[in-house]
Each structure stands twice: as C-alpha cells, then as structure tokens.
Coordinates of C-alpha atoms in Angstrom, one line a residue:
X1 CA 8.2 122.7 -142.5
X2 CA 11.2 125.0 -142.7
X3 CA 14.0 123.7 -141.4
X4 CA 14.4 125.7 -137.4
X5 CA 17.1 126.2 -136.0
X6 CA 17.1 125.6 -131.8
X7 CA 19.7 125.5 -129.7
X8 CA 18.8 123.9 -126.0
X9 CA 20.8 124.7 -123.0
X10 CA 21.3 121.2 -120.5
X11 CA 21.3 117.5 -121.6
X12 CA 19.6 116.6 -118.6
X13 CA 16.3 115.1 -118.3
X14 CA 14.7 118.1 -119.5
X15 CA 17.0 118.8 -122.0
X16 CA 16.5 115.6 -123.7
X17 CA 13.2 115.5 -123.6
X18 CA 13.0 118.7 -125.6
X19 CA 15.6 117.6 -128.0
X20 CA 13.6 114.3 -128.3
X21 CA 10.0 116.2 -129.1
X22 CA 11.3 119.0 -131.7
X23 CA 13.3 116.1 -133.4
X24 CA 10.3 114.4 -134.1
X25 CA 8.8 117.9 -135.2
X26 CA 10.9 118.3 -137.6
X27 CA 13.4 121.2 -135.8
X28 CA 17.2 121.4 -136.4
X29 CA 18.6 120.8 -132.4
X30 CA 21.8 121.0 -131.0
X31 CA 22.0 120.3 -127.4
X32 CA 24.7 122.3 -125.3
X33 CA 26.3 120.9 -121.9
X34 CA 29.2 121.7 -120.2
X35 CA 29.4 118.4 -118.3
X36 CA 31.3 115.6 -119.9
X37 CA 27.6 113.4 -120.1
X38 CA 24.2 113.3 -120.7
X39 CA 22.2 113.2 -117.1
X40 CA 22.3 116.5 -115.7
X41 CA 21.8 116.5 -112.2
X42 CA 21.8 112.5 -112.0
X43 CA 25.6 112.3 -113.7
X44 CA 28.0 112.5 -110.8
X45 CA 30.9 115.4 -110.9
X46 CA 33.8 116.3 -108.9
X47 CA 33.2 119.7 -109.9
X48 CA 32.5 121.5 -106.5
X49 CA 30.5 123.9 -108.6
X50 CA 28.2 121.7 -110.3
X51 CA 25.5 120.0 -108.3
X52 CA 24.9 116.5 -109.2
X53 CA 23.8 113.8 -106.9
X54 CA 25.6 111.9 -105.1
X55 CA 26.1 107.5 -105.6
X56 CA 23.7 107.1 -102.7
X57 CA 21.0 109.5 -103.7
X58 CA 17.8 107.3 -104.1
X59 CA 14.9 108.9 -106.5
X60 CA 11.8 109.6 -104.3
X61 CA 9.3 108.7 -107.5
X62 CA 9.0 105.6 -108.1
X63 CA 9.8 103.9 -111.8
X64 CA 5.8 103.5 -111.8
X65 CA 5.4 107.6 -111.9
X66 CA 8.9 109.1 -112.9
X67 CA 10.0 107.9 -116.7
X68 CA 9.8 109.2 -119.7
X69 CA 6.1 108.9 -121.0
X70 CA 7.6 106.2 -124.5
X71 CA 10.4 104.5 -122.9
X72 CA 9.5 102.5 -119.6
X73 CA 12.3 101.5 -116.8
X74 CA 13.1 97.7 -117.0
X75 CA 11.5 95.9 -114.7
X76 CA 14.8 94.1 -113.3
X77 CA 15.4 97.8 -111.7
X78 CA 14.1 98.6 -108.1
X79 CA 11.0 100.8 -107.6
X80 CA 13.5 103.3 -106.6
X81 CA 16.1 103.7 -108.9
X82 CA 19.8 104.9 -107.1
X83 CA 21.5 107.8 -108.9
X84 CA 23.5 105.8 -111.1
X85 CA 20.7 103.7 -112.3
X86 CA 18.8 106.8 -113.4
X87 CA 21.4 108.2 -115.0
X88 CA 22.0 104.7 -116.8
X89 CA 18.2 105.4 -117.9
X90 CA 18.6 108.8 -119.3
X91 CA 21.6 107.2 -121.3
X92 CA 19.9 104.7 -122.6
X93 CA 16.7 107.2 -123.4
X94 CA 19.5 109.3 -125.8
X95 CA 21.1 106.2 -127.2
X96 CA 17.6 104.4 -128.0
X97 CA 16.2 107.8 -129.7
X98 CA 19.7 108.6 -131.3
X99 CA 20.0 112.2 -129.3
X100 CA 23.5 111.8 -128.8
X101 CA 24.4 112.8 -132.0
X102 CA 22.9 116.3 -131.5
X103 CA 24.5 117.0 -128.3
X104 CA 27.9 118.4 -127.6
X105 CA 29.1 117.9 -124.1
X106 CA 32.2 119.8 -122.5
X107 CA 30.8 123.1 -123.6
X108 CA 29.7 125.9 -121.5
X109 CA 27.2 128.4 -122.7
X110 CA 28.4 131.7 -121.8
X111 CA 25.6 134.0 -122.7
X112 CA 22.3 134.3 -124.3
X113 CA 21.1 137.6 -126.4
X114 CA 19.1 138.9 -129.2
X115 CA 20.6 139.7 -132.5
X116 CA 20.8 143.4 -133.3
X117 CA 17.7 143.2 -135.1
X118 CA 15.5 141.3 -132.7
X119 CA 15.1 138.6 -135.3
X120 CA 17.0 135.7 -133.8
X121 CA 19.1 134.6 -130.7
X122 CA 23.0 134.7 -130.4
X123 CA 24.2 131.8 -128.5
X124 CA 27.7 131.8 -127.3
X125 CA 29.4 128.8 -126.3
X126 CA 33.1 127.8 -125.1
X127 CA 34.6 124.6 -125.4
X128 CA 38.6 123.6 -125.3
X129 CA 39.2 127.6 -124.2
X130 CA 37.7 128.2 -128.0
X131 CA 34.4 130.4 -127.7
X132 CA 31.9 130.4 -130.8
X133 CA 28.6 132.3 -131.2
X134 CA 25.8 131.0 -133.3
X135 CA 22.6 132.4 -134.3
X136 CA 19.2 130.3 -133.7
X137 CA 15.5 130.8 -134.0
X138 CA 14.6 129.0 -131.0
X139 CA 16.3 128.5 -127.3
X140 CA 15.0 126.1 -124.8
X141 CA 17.0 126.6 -121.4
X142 CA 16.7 123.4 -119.5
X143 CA 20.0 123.9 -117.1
X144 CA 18.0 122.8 -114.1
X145 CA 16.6 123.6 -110.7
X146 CA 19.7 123.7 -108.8
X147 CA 22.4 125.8 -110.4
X148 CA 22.7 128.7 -107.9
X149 CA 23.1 128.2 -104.6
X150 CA 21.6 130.2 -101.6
X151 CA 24.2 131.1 -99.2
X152 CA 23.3 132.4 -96.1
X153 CA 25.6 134.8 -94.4
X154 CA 26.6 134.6 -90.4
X155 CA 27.8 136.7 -88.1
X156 CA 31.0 135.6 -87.0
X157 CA 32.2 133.3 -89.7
X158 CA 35.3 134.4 -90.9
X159 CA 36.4 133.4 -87.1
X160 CA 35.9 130.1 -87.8
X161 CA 38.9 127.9 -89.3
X162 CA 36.3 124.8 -89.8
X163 CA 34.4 124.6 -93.5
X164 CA 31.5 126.5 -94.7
X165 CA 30.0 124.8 -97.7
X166 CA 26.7 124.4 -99.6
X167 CA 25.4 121.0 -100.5
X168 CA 26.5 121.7 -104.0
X169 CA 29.7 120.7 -103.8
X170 CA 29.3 117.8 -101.0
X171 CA 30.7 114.8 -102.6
X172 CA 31.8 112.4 -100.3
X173 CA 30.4 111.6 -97.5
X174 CA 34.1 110.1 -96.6
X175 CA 35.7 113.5 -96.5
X176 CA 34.1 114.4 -93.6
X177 CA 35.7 111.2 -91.4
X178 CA 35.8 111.8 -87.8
X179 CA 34.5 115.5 -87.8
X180 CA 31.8 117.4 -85.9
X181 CA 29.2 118.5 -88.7
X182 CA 26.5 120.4 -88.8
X183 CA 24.0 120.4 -91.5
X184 CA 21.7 123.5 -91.7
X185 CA 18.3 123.0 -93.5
X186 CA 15.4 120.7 -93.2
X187 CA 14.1 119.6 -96.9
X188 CA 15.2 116.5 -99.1
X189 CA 19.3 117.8 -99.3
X190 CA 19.5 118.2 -95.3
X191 CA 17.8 114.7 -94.5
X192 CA 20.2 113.0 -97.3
X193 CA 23.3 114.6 -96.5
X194 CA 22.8 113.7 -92.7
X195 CA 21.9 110.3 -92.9
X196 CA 24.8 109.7 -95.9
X197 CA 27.3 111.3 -93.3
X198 CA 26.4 108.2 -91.1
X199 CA 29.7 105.7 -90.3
X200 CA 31.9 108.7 -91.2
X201 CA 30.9 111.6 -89.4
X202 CA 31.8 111.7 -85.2
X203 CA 28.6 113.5 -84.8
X204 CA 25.8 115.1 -87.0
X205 CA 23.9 117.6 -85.7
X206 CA 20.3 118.1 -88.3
X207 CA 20.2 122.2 -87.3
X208 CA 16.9 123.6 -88.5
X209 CA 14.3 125.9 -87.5
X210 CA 11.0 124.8 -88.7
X211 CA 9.2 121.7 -89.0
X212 CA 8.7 119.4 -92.0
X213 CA 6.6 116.7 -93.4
X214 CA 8.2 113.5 -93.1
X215 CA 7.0 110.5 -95.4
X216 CA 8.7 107.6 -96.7
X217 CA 8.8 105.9 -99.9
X218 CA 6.8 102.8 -99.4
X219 CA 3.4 103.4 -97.9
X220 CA 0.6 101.1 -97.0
X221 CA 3.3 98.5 -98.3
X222 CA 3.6 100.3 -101.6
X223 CA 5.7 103.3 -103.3
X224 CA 4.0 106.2 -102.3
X225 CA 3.3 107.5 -105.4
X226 CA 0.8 104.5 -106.5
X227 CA -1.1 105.9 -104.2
X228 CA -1.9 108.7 -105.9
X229 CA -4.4 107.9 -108.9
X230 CA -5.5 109.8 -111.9
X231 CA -9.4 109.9 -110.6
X232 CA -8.2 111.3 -107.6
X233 CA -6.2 113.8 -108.9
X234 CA -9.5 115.0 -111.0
X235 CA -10.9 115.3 -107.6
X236 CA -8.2 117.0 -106.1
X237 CA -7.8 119.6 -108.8
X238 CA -11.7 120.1 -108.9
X239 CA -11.7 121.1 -105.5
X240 CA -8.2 123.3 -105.9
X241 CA -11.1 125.5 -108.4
X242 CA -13.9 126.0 -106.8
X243 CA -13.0 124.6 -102.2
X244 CA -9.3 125.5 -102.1
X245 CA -9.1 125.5 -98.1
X246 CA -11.2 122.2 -98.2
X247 CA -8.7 120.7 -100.6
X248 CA -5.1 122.0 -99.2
X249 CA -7.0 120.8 -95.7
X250 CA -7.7 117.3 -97.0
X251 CA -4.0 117.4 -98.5
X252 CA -2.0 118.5 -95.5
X253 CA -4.6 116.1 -93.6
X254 CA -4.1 112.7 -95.7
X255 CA -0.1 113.3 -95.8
X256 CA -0.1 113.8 -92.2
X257 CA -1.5 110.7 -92.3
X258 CA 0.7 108.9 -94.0
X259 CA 3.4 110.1 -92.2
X260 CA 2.6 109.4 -88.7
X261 CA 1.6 105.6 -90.2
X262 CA 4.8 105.4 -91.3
X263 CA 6.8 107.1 -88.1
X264 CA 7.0 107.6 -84.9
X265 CA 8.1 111.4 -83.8
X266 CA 10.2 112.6 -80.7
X267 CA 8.5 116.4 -79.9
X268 CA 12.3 117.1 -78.7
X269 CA 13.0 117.1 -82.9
X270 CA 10.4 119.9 -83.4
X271 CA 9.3 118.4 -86.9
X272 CA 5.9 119.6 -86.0
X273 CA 3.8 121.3 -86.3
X274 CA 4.9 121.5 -90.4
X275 CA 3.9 123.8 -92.8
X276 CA 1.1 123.1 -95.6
X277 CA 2.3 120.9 -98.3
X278 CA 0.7 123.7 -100.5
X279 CA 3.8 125.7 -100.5
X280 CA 6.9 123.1 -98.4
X281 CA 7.8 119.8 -100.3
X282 CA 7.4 116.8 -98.1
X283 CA 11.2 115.6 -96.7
X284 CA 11.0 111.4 -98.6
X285 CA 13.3 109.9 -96.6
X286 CA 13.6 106.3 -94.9
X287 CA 16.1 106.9 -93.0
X288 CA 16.2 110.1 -91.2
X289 CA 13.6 109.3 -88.1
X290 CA 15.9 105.6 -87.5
X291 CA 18.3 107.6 -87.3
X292 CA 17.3 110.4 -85.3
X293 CA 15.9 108.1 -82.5
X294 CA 19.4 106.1 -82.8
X295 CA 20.7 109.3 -82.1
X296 CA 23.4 109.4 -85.2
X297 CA 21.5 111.8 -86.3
X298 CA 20.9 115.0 -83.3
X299 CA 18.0 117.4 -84.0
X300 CA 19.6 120.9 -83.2
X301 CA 17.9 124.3 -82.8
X302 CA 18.8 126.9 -86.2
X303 CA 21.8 128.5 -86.4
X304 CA 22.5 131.8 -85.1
X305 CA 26.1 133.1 -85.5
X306 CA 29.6 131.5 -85.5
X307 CA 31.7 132.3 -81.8
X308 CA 35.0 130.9 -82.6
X309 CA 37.1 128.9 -84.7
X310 CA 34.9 125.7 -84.0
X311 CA 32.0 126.9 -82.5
X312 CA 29.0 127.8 -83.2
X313 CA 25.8 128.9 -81.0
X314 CA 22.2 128.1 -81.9
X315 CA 19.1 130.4 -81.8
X316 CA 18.3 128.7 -78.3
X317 CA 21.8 129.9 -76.6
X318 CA 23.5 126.0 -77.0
X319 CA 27.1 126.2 -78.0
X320 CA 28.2 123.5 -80.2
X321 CA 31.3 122.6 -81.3
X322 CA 32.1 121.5 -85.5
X323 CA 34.4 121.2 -87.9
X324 CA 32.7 121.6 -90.5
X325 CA 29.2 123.3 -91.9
X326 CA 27.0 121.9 -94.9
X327 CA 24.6 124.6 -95.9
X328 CA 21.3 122.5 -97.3
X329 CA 19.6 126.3 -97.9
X330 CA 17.9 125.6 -101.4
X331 CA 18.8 126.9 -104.7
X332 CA 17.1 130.7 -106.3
X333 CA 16.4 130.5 -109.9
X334 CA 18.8 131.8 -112.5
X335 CA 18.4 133.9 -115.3
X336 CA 21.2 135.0 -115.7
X337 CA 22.4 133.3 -118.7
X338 CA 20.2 135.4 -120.5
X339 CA 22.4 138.4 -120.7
X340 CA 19.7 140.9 -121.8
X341 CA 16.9 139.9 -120.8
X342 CA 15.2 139.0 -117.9
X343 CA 11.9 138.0 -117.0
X344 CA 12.4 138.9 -113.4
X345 CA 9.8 141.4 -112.5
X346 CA 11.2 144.4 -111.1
X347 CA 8.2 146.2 -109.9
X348 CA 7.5 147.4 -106.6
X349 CA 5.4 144.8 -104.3
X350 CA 5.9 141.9 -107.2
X351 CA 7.9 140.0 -104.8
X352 CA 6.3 136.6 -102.8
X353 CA 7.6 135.3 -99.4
X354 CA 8.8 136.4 -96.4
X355 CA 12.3 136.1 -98.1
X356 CA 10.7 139.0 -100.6
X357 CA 12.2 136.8 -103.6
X358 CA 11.7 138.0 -107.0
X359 CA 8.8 136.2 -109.1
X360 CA 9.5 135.6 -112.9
X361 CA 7.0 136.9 -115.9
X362 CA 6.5 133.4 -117.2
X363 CA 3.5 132.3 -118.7
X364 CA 2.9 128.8 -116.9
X365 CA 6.2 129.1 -115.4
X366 CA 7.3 128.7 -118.8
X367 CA 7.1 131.2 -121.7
X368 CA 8.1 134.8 -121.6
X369 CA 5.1 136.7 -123.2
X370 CA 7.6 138.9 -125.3
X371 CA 8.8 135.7 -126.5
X372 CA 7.2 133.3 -125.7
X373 CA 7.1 131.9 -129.6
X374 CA 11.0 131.7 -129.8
X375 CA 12.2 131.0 -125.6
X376 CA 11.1 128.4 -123.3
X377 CA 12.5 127.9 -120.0
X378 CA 12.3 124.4 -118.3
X379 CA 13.8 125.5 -115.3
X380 CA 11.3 127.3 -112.9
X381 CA 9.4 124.5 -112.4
X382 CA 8.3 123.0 -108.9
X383 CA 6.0 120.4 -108.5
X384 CA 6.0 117.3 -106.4
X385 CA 5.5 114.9 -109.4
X386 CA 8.4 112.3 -111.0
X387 CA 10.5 115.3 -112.8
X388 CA 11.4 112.8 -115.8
X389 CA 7.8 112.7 -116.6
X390 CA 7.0 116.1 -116.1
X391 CA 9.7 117.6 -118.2
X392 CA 8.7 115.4 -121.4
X393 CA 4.7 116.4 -120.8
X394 CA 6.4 120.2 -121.4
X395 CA 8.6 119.3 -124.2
X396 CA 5.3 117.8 -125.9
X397 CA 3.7 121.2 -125.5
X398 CA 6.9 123.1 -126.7
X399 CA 6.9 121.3 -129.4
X400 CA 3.6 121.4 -130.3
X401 CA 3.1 125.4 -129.3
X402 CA 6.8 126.1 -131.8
X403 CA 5.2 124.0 -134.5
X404 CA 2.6 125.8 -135.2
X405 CA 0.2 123.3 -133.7
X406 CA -1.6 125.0 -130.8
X407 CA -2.1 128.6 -130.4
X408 CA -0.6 130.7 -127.1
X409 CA -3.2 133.7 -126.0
X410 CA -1.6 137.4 -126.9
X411 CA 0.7 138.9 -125.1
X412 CA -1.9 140.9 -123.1
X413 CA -3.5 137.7 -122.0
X414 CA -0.6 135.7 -120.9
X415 CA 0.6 138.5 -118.6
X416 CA -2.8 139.3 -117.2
X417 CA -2.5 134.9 -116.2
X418 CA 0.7 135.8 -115.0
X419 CA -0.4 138.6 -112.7
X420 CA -3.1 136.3 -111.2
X421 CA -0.7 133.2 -111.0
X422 CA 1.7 135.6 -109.1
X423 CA -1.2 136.4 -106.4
X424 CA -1.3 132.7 -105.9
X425 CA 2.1 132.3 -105.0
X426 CA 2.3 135.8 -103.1
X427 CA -0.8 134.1 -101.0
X428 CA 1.6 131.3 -100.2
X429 CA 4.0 132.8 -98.9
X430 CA 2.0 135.7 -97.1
X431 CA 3.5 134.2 -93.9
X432 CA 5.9 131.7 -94.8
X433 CA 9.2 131.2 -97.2
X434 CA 7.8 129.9 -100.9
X435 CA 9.6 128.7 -103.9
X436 CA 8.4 131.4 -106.8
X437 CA 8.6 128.5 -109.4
X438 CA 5.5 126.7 -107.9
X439 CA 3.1 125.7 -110.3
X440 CA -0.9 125.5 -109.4
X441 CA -1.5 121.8 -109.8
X442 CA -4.8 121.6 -111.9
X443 CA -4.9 124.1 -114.3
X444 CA -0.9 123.8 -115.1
X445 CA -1.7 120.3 -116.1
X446 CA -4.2 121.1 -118.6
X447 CA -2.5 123.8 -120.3
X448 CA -0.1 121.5 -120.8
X449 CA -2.0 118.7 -121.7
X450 CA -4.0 121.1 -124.2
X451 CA -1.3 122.2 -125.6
X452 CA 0.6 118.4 -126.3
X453 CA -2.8 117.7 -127.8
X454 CA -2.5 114.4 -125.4
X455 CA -6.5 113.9 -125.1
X456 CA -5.7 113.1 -121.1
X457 CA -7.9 115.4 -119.7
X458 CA -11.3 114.8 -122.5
X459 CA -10.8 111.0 -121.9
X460 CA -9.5 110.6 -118.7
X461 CA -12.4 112.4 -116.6
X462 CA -16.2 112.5 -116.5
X463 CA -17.4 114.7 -119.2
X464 CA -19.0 113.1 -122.6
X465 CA -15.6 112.3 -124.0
X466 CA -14.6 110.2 -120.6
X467 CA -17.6 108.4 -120.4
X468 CA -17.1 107.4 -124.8
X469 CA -13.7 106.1 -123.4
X470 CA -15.0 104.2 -120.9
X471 CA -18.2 102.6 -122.8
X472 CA -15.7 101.3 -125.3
X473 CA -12.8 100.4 -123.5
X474 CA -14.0 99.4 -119.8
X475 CA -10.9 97.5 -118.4
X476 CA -8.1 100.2 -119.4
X477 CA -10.6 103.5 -118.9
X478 CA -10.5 101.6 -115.3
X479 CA -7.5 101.1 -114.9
X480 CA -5.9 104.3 -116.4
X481 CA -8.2 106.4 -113.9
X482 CA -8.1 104.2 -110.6
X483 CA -4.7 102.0 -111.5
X484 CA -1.5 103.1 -111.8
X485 CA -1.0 106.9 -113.2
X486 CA 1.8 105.9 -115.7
X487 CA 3.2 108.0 -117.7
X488 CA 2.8 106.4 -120.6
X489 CA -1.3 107.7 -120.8
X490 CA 0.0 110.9 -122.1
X491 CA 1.0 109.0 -125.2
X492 CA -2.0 106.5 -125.7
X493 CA -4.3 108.5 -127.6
X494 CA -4.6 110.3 -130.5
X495 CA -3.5 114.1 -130.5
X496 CA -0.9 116.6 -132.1
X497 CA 1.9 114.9 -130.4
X498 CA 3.5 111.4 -131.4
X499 CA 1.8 108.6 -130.3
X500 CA 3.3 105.3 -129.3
X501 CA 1.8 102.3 -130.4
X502 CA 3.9 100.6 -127.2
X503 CA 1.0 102.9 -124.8
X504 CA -1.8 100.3 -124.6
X505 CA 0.8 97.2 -123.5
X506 CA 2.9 99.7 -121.2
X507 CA -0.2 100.4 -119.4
X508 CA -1.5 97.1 -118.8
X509 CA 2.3 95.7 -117.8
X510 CA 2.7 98.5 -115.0
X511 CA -0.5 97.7 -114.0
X512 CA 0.1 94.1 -113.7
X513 CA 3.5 94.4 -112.1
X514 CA 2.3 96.3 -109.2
X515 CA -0.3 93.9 -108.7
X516 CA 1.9 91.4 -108.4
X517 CA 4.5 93.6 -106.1
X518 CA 2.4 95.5 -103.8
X519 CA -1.3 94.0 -104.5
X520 CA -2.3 97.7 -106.4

C-alpha cells in the first residue's frame, strides 16, 4: 500500500488506539498533543484549562470491561483502577506497541483546513511559540469528550466576590479548605467533586434540580459491569429493534434495581423520580449516599441567581451562604478545530433537547459523509461502556474502512442514516436535556463490528455461524456469551483486523479470575 499520510489530534486513549490500528495498516501516523504526556483525560494537569482527572478519580468500568481489546490490565491492579493507575496503563499500552515514537507532545494544534484544491488537509501545529503547517491525507480528531465547558450564566454574579468555576479546572480538593461550596450539577463530576471536597470543605451543598440514577460499582458482590453479559446484550439490542418501550422499561426497571439494592434514599435529596437511562448516564459512585445521610454532603434545591457577594438563593427561595461555586454543567462538543468545516447542522428544527443543542452530520457519530474517507472524529461519542475499549473497537473500523477493507454506503445513504439517527436523539430529548453524541446501542455496535471485520456479531449470537462456534468450541462459545464480556473477543477470531494469538488465554484467564474474586 501507498505509504498515507495521517495526522491524529489527542494521545489519549482514543488517540492511541487509532495510532495503534493504522500502524499496523501500514499508514504513516503522527500523533499531536499539547499536553506534556500520553493519557489524555487520565494524565493530571495544572492547567486550569485542560480537564484531566483528578488523583482520586476512580474508573467506573471495571479492568474486566474497560482495556484495550490486545493488552489486558495486570491482575495485581484493583478492579477499579485510580486515575494514576490508568494512566500508568495507557503508558505502558504506547511503550509496549512502540507509539511513542510517533507522538509529539507539547504541541497544540491550532487549526484544521482543506488545501486549496480539496485534495488533502492542512494541519497547523505550534510548539516552543514555533507554528508549522503540514499537509496529510487523513485526520483522526480524538481530543476528547470534555474540552469545552458549559457555563451557565446567573443573574447576579458579578456581585459576588466568592469563585465561579467549572469542574475543568478543579484540582485540589485542598484549595477549597474551610470554605462554603456549592457544587451545581448532578452526573458523575458533581457526585466526585462533592464527596472529594470531604475533610477540606466547611460545608458542601450538592445543588441540583433533577433526579438521578445512583449505582455503585460492586453489585450483587461484583463490579457492576460483569453483570452485563454478551447474551444479554443480544437480547437487549434485539428488543431495542423491534419492543423499544419494553426494552428502555426493562432497562430503567433492572437499574432501578440495582440501585435501591445497593442504597437506601432520603425523599428530602429528591434523587427520584430519575430520568430513563436511555438518554441520563447513571451517577457510579460509592460514596455520595454515605455521605449524604452523614450529612457532609447537603442536598440543595438548583440554583437560581446570585444576591450578594456570598450568597446565593435557590429555586425554592433558601438563601445560602458560599465561598465558592463549582459548576459540574457537562461539556458541548467541539468542532471547532476544524476551521472550515463543520459538521454541525444548521437547519432549521435539526436541533434535539430542550436545551435546542445542535446535532452533528456524522455518520455513526463518526464520519462526515463529505469526507468521510479522509476525517474521522472520535469525539462525539456517548455510551455507557469502558471508553478504553470502545475507542479501539472504532480505531479497528477506521482502519479497516481507510484501508480499503470495508466499504462505507454513498454519501446519499449515510446522510439519509443520519437523518433517522437524528430523530432518535430528537425523541430523547422531546422533554428532557440529551447529549447529541448518543449512540443507539445495537446497531452502532454492528456497524462497527462489520466494519473491524471482528466476526463478534456472526459467532457470538444465534444464527448458523453462532451455533458452528458453539458445536466446536462449547466451553469458550459459553463462556464468551454468558461469562465475562472481555474485550479481548473482538480480537479472537479471524477477520480484516489483527488478530491476537494472546485472545483465546485472555479469555479464559478473565474468566477464571472473576470466578475466583466474585464467584462469576
């Protein structure tokens, strides 16, 4: 093959994972970051304008669902790796691979355009105050979910002398010793941030509006996520087809479940009733209802407007007084990068939410249909799945789709997908906030899966192919559907994409150890 050039924006998880899968295509990558280390959102920074996790951040997938699918987690790690630990495994992913060498850190990617004759892509990059543009066939942006913050404007803030800031740039929990703070949201960043501000803060107050799912990461005496099995998932996305209000019923319904198994809820807190896990994330966290009932954490009505220079009033009339706001209001996908174009769609009514927020022409969340054979983005993606995982499932498909390998429907096609995908979402959020970058479940995984060329969804499921799997390999074809859903199946069988010969024994070892862990 003719040597490609592709230039991919983010050596996070993502990132990596793409630079990874082209390598092994055959594609010329360079990797661009302007942090000063591989690990994205997992590598701590200072930098009150780049989100990165903080040192007491715990992963909410377990090492059993969340690595990359040819380079397990060592088993002296916890089920739950810590924020340091992950990013020590997304080192050790480049170093074992030899990415490292194809990815230059410190520099900041400027903009993204095409050349004047629409044949390639001009990427220009700064690094040391020196800015460089280079020309490539292919760009992969992979800069992450979390890169622009929402920020809410109040009425009334510029009276207060206190700090308004988004969770992007909290830090340390320590800077806030001895204040009043209130933290506005009520997803994953709100219930971490508030617990993490325990034994420094003088009081927390969790200020919100709506309920929220509340689960934590060991149920039935197990990480959640072993729970979840590849033969039900085949069930699951079966009835997403053809029953979708059975299914998101039977959803909502089991984790509902799980939750009130694991906790015990106040009605004072208002966490219920929550909306559908169709559209909200669940809020993973083990610590937040302790706490809550301790009462280091207070559950506070949503903010209304700022009275003074350290007060604030709530939607219920209470007056509260704070030093400090953290703003845990989400992130809106960026495009921005890409200086002229945009796959925003502009047309009237093509909004979703009661937020109205734009929704992005991408074929499976994914490819632009202009061009979709030259740009891939790998960040308007949400699912609730181990991230790690997910993003090297895409890469395989990248890969396989720039290669030559596998075949994308025309233009015409894709957008008519697009169109239907987008009255999905706008279904969501008919009465309700929704995150555009949702992906449908079921037939997102296949595309993918067709497109890697991994043989999942033929051998892993009950048509002809499934039940040849099973006939010959009985103890794996059981345990791959009804054990543990590693990621490692993605790279057990034959297909367009590497396999690795390591598969079969990763399998049977994850398998094994939660056996002997958590009796699964």
């Amino acid at each position: 093959m003719e040597k490609i050039d592709v230039a991919v924006i983010g050596a996070g998880p993502s990132g990596l994972a793409v630079l990874k899968n082209l390598k092994e295509e055959g594609f010329n990558v360079i990797v661009y970051d302007k942090r000063d280390s591989v690990g994205g959102v997992w590598s701590y920074s200072e930098d009150p304008q780049t989100t990165s996790t903080v040192p007491a951040t715990i992963s909410n997938v377990s090492k059993f669902g969340n690595s990359y699918t040819d380079f397990p987690i060592p088993d002296n790690l916890p089920a739950h790796l810590t924020a340091l630990q992950t990013c020590d495994y997304i080192k050790s992913y480049a170093s074992h691979f030899n990415l490292n060498q194809h990815v230059q850190l410190n520099t900041s990617v400027k903009w993204i355009k095409r050349n004047a004759n629409d044949t390639k892509w001009q990427v220009c990059t700064s690094a040391s105050g020196k800015e460089e543009i280079k020309d490539f066939d292919k760009v992969a942006i992979c800069s992450g979910l979390s890169t622009e913050p929402i920020i809410p404007k109040f009425e009334g803030e510029d009276m207060f002398k206190g700090e308004i800031m988004h969770v992007q740039n909290f830090k340390r929990p320590s800077d806030f010793k001895d204040k009043r703070v209130l933290v506005l949201g009520m997803g994953n960043s709100a219930a971490d941030t508030s617990t993490q501000l325990i034994g420094h803060a003088k009081d927390i107050y969790l200020s919100h509006r709506g309920g929220a799912k509340i689960l934590s990461r060991i149920v039935d005496g197990a990480p959640l996520d072993l729970v979840i099995t590849r033969q039900k998932n085949v069930v699951k996305f079966a009835l997403d087809r053809y029953l979708p209000s059975l299914s998101r019923f039977l959803f909502d319904w089991t984790i509902e479940r799980y939750s009130k198994q694991s906790f015990k809820l106040d009605p004072s807190w208002r966490l219920s009733p929550a909306p559908s896990l169709a559209n909200h994330q669940p809020v993973i966290s083990d610590h937040l209802v302790d706490s809550l009932w301790a009462k280091k954490v207070n559950s506070v009505q949503g903010l209304r407007r700022f009275i003074g220079e350290d007060k604030v009033e709530l939607t219920d009339g209470t007056v509260l007084e704070v030093d400090a706001v953290i703003l845990c209001t989400g992130y809106e996908p960026d495009f921005s990068i890409t200086t002229d174009f945009s796959p925003l769609d502009s047309g009237e009514g093509k909004t979703a939410g009661i937020n109205e927020t734009p929704l992005a022409r991408l074929y499976h969340n994914i490819f632009p249909p202009r061009y979709a054979h030259s740009l891939a983005y790998l960040n308007y993606i949400a699912v609730t799945d181990g991230a790690i995982t997910i993003s090297d499932l895409a890469a395989m498909a990248i890969a396989q789709i720039w290669k030559g390998g596998y075949t994308l429907p025309s233009p015409e096609v894709m957008n008519a997908e697009i169109d239907k995908h987008h009255e999905w979402v706008r279904g969501l959020g008919k009465e309700d906030s929704v995150y555009t970058g949702i992906v449908h479940p079921g037939p997102w995984y296949a595309f993918l899966n067709s497109a890697a060329g991994t043989g999942v969804d033929e051998k892993l499921g009950y048509g002809l192919e499934g039940w040849k799997f099973w006939m010959k390999e009985k103890k794996l074809s059981g345990l791959m559907m009804r054990g543990v859903m590693t990621p490692f199946m993605y790279r057990f069988f034959d297909g367009r994409r590497k396999r690795w010969d390591g598969a079969r024994e990763a399998i049977l070892h994850a398998n094994e150890l939660a056996n002997e862990q958590y009796g699964k």
